[in-house]
mmCIF file with all atom_site columns, C-alpha atoms in Angstrom:
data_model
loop_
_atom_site.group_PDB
_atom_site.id
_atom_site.type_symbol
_atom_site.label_atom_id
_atom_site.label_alt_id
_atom_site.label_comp_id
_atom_site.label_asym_id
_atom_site.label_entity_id
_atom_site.label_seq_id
_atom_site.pdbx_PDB_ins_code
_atom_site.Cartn_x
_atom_site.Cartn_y
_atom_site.Cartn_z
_atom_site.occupancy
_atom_site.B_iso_or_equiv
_atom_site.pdbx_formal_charge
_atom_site.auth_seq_id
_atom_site.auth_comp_id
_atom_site.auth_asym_id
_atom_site.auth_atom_id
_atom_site.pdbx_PDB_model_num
ATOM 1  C CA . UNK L 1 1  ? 0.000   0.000   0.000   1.00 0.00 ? 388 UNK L CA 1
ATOM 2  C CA . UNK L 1 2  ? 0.985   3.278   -0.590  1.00 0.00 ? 389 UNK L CA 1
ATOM 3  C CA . UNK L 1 3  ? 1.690   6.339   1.844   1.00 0.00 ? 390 UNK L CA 1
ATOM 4  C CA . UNK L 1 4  ? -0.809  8.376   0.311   1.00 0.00 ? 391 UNK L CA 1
ATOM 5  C CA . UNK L 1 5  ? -3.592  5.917   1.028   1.00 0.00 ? 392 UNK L CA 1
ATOM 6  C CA . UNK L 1 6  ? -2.670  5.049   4.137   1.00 0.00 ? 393 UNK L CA 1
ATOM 7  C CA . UNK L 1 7  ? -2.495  9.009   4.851   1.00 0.00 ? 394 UNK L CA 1
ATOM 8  C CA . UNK L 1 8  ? -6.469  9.492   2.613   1.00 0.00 ? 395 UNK L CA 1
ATOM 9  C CA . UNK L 1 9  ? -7.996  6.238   4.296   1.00 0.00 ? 396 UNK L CA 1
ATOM 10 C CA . UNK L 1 10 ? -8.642  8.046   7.419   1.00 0.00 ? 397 UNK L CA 1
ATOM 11 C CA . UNK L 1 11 ? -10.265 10.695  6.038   1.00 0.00 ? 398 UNK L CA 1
ATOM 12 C CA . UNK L 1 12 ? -12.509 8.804   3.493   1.00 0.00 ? 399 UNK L CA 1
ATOM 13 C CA . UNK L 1 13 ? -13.935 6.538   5.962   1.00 0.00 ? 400 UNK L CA 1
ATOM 14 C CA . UNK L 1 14 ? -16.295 7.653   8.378   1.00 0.00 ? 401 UNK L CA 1
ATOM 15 C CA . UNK L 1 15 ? -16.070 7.805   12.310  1.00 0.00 ? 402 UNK L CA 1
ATOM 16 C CA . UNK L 1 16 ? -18.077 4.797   13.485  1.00 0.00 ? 403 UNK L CA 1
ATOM 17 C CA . UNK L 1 17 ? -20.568 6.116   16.078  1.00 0.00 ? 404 UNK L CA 1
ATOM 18 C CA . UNK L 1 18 ? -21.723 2.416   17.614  1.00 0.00 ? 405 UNK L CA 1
ATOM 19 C CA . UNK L 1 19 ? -25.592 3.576   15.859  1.00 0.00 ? 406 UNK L CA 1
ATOM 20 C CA . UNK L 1 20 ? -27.188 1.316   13.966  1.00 0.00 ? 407 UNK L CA 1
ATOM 21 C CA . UNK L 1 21 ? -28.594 1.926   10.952  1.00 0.00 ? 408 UNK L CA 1
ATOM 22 C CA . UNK L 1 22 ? -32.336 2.942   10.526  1.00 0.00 ? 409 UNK L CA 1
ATOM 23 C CA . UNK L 1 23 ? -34.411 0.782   8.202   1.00 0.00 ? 410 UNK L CA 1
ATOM 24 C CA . UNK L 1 24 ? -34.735 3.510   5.383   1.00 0.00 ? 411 UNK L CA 1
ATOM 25 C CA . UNK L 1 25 ? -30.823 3.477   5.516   1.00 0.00 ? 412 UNK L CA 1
ATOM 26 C CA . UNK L 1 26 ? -31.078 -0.149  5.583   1.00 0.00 ? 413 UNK L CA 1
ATOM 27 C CA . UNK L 1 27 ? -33.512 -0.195  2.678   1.00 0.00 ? 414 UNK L CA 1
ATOM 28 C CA . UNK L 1 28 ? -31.200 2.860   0.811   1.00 0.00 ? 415 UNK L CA 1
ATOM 29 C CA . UNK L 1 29 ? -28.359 0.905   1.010   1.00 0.00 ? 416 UNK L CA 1
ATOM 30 C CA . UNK L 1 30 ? -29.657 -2.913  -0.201  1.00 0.00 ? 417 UNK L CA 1
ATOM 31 C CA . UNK L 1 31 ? -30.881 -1.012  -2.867  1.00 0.00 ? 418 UNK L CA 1
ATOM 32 C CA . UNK L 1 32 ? -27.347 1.153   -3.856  1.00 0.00 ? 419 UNK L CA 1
ATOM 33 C CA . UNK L 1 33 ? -25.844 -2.526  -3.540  1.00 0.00 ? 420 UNK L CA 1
ATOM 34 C CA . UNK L 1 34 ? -29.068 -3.633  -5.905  1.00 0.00 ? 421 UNK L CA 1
ATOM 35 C CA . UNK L 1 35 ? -28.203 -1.104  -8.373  1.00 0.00 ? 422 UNK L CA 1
ATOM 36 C CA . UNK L 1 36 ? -24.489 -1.260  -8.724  1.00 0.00 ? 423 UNK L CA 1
ATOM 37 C CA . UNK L 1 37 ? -24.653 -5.093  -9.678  1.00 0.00 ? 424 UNK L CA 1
ATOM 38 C CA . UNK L 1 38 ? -27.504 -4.669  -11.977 1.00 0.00 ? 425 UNK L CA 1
ATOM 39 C CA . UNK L 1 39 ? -25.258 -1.913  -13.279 1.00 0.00 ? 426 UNK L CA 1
ATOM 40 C CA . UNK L 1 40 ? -22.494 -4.058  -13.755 1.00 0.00 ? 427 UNK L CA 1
ATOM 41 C CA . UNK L 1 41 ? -24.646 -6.977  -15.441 1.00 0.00 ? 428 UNK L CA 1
ATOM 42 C CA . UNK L 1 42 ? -26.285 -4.628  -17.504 1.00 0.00 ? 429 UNK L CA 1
ATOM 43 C CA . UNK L 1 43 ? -22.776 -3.448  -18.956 1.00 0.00 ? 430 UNK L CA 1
ATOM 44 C CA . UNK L 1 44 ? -21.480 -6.838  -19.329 1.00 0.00 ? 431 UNK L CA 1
ATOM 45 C CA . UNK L 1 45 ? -24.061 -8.092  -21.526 1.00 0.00 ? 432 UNK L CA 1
ATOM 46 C CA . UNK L 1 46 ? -23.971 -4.448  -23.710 1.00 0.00 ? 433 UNK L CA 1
ATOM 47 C CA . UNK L 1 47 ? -20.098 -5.224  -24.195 1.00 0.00 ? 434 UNK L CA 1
ATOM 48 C CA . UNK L 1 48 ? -21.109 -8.982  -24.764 1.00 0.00 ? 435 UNK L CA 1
ATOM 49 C CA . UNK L 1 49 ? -24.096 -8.307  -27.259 1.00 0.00 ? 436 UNK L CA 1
ATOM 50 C CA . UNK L 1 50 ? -22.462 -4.936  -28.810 1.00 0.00 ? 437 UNK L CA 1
ATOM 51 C CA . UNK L 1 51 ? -18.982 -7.147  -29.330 1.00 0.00 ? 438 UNK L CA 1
ATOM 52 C CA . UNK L 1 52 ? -20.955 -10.493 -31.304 1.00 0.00 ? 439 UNK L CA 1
ATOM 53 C CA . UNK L 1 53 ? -22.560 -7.176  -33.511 1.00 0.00 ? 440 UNK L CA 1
ATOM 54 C CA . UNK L 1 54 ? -19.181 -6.055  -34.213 1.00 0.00 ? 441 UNK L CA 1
ATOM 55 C CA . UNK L 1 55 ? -18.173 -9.630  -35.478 1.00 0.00 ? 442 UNK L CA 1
ATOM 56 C CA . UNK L 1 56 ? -21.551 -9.850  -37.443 1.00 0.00 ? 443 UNK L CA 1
ATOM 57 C CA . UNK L 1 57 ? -20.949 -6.507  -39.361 1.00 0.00 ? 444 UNK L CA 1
ATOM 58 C CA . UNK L 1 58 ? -17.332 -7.833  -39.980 1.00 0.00 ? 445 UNK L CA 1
ATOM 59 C CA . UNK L 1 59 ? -18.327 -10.989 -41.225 1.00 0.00 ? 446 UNK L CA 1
ATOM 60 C CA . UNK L 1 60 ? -20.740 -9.403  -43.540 1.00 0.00 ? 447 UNK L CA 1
ATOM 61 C CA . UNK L 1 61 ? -18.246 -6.708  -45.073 1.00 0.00 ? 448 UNK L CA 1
ATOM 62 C CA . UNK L 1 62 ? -15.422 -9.498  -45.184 1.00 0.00 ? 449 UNK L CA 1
ATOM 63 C CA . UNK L 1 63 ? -18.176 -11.726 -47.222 1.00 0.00 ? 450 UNK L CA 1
ATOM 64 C CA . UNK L 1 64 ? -18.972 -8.936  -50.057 1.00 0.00 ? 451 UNK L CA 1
ATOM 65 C CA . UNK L 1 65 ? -15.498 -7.521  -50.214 1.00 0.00 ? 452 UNK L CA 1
ATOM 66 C CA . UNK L 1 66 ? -14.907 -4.610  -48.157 1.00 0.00 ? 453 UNK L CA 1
ATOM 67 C CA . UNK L 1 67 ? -11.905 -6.399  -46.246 1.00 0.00 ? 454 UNK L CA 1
ATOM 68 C CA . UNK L 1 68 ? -10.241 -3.256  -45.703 1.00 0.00 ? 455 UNK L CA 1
ATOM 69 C CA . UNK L 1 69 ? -11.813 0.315   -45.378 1.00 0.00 ? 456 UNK L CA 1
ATOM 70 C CA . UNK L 1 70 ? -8.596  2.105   -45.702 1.00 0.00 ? 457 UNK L CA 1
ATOM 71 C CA . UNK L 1 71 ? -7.633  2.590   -49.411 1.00 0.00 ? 458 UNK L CA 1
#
């Protein structure tokens, strides 16, 4: 680890105060969690789908002859 995160870490975390949470905090933060990993699915499958339509379009131009765009 570096010196400078050691030195940030104490300011980006938060003092615990021994409270515990309230259930709209509890709710707020199931559903930040919720939303981050649909977030991350939903990106993975755009890179997934968005990639096989890349190799479609370059199958297609490879099959009637436009193998290379640059002249």
């Amino acid at each position: 680890m570096s010196i400078r995160f050691l030195l940030l870490t104490p300011l980006l975390l938060p003092q615990p105060t021994g409270k515990p949470l309230t259930n709209r905090q509890k709710i707020a933060l199931a559903a930040t969690i919720v939303s981050v990993i649909f977030l991350f699915i939903a990106v993975s499958l755009l890179r997934h789908y968005l990639g096989l339509l890349g190799a479609v379009i370059l199958r297609v131009k490879t099959a009637i002859g436009f193998e290379n765009d640059n002249p």
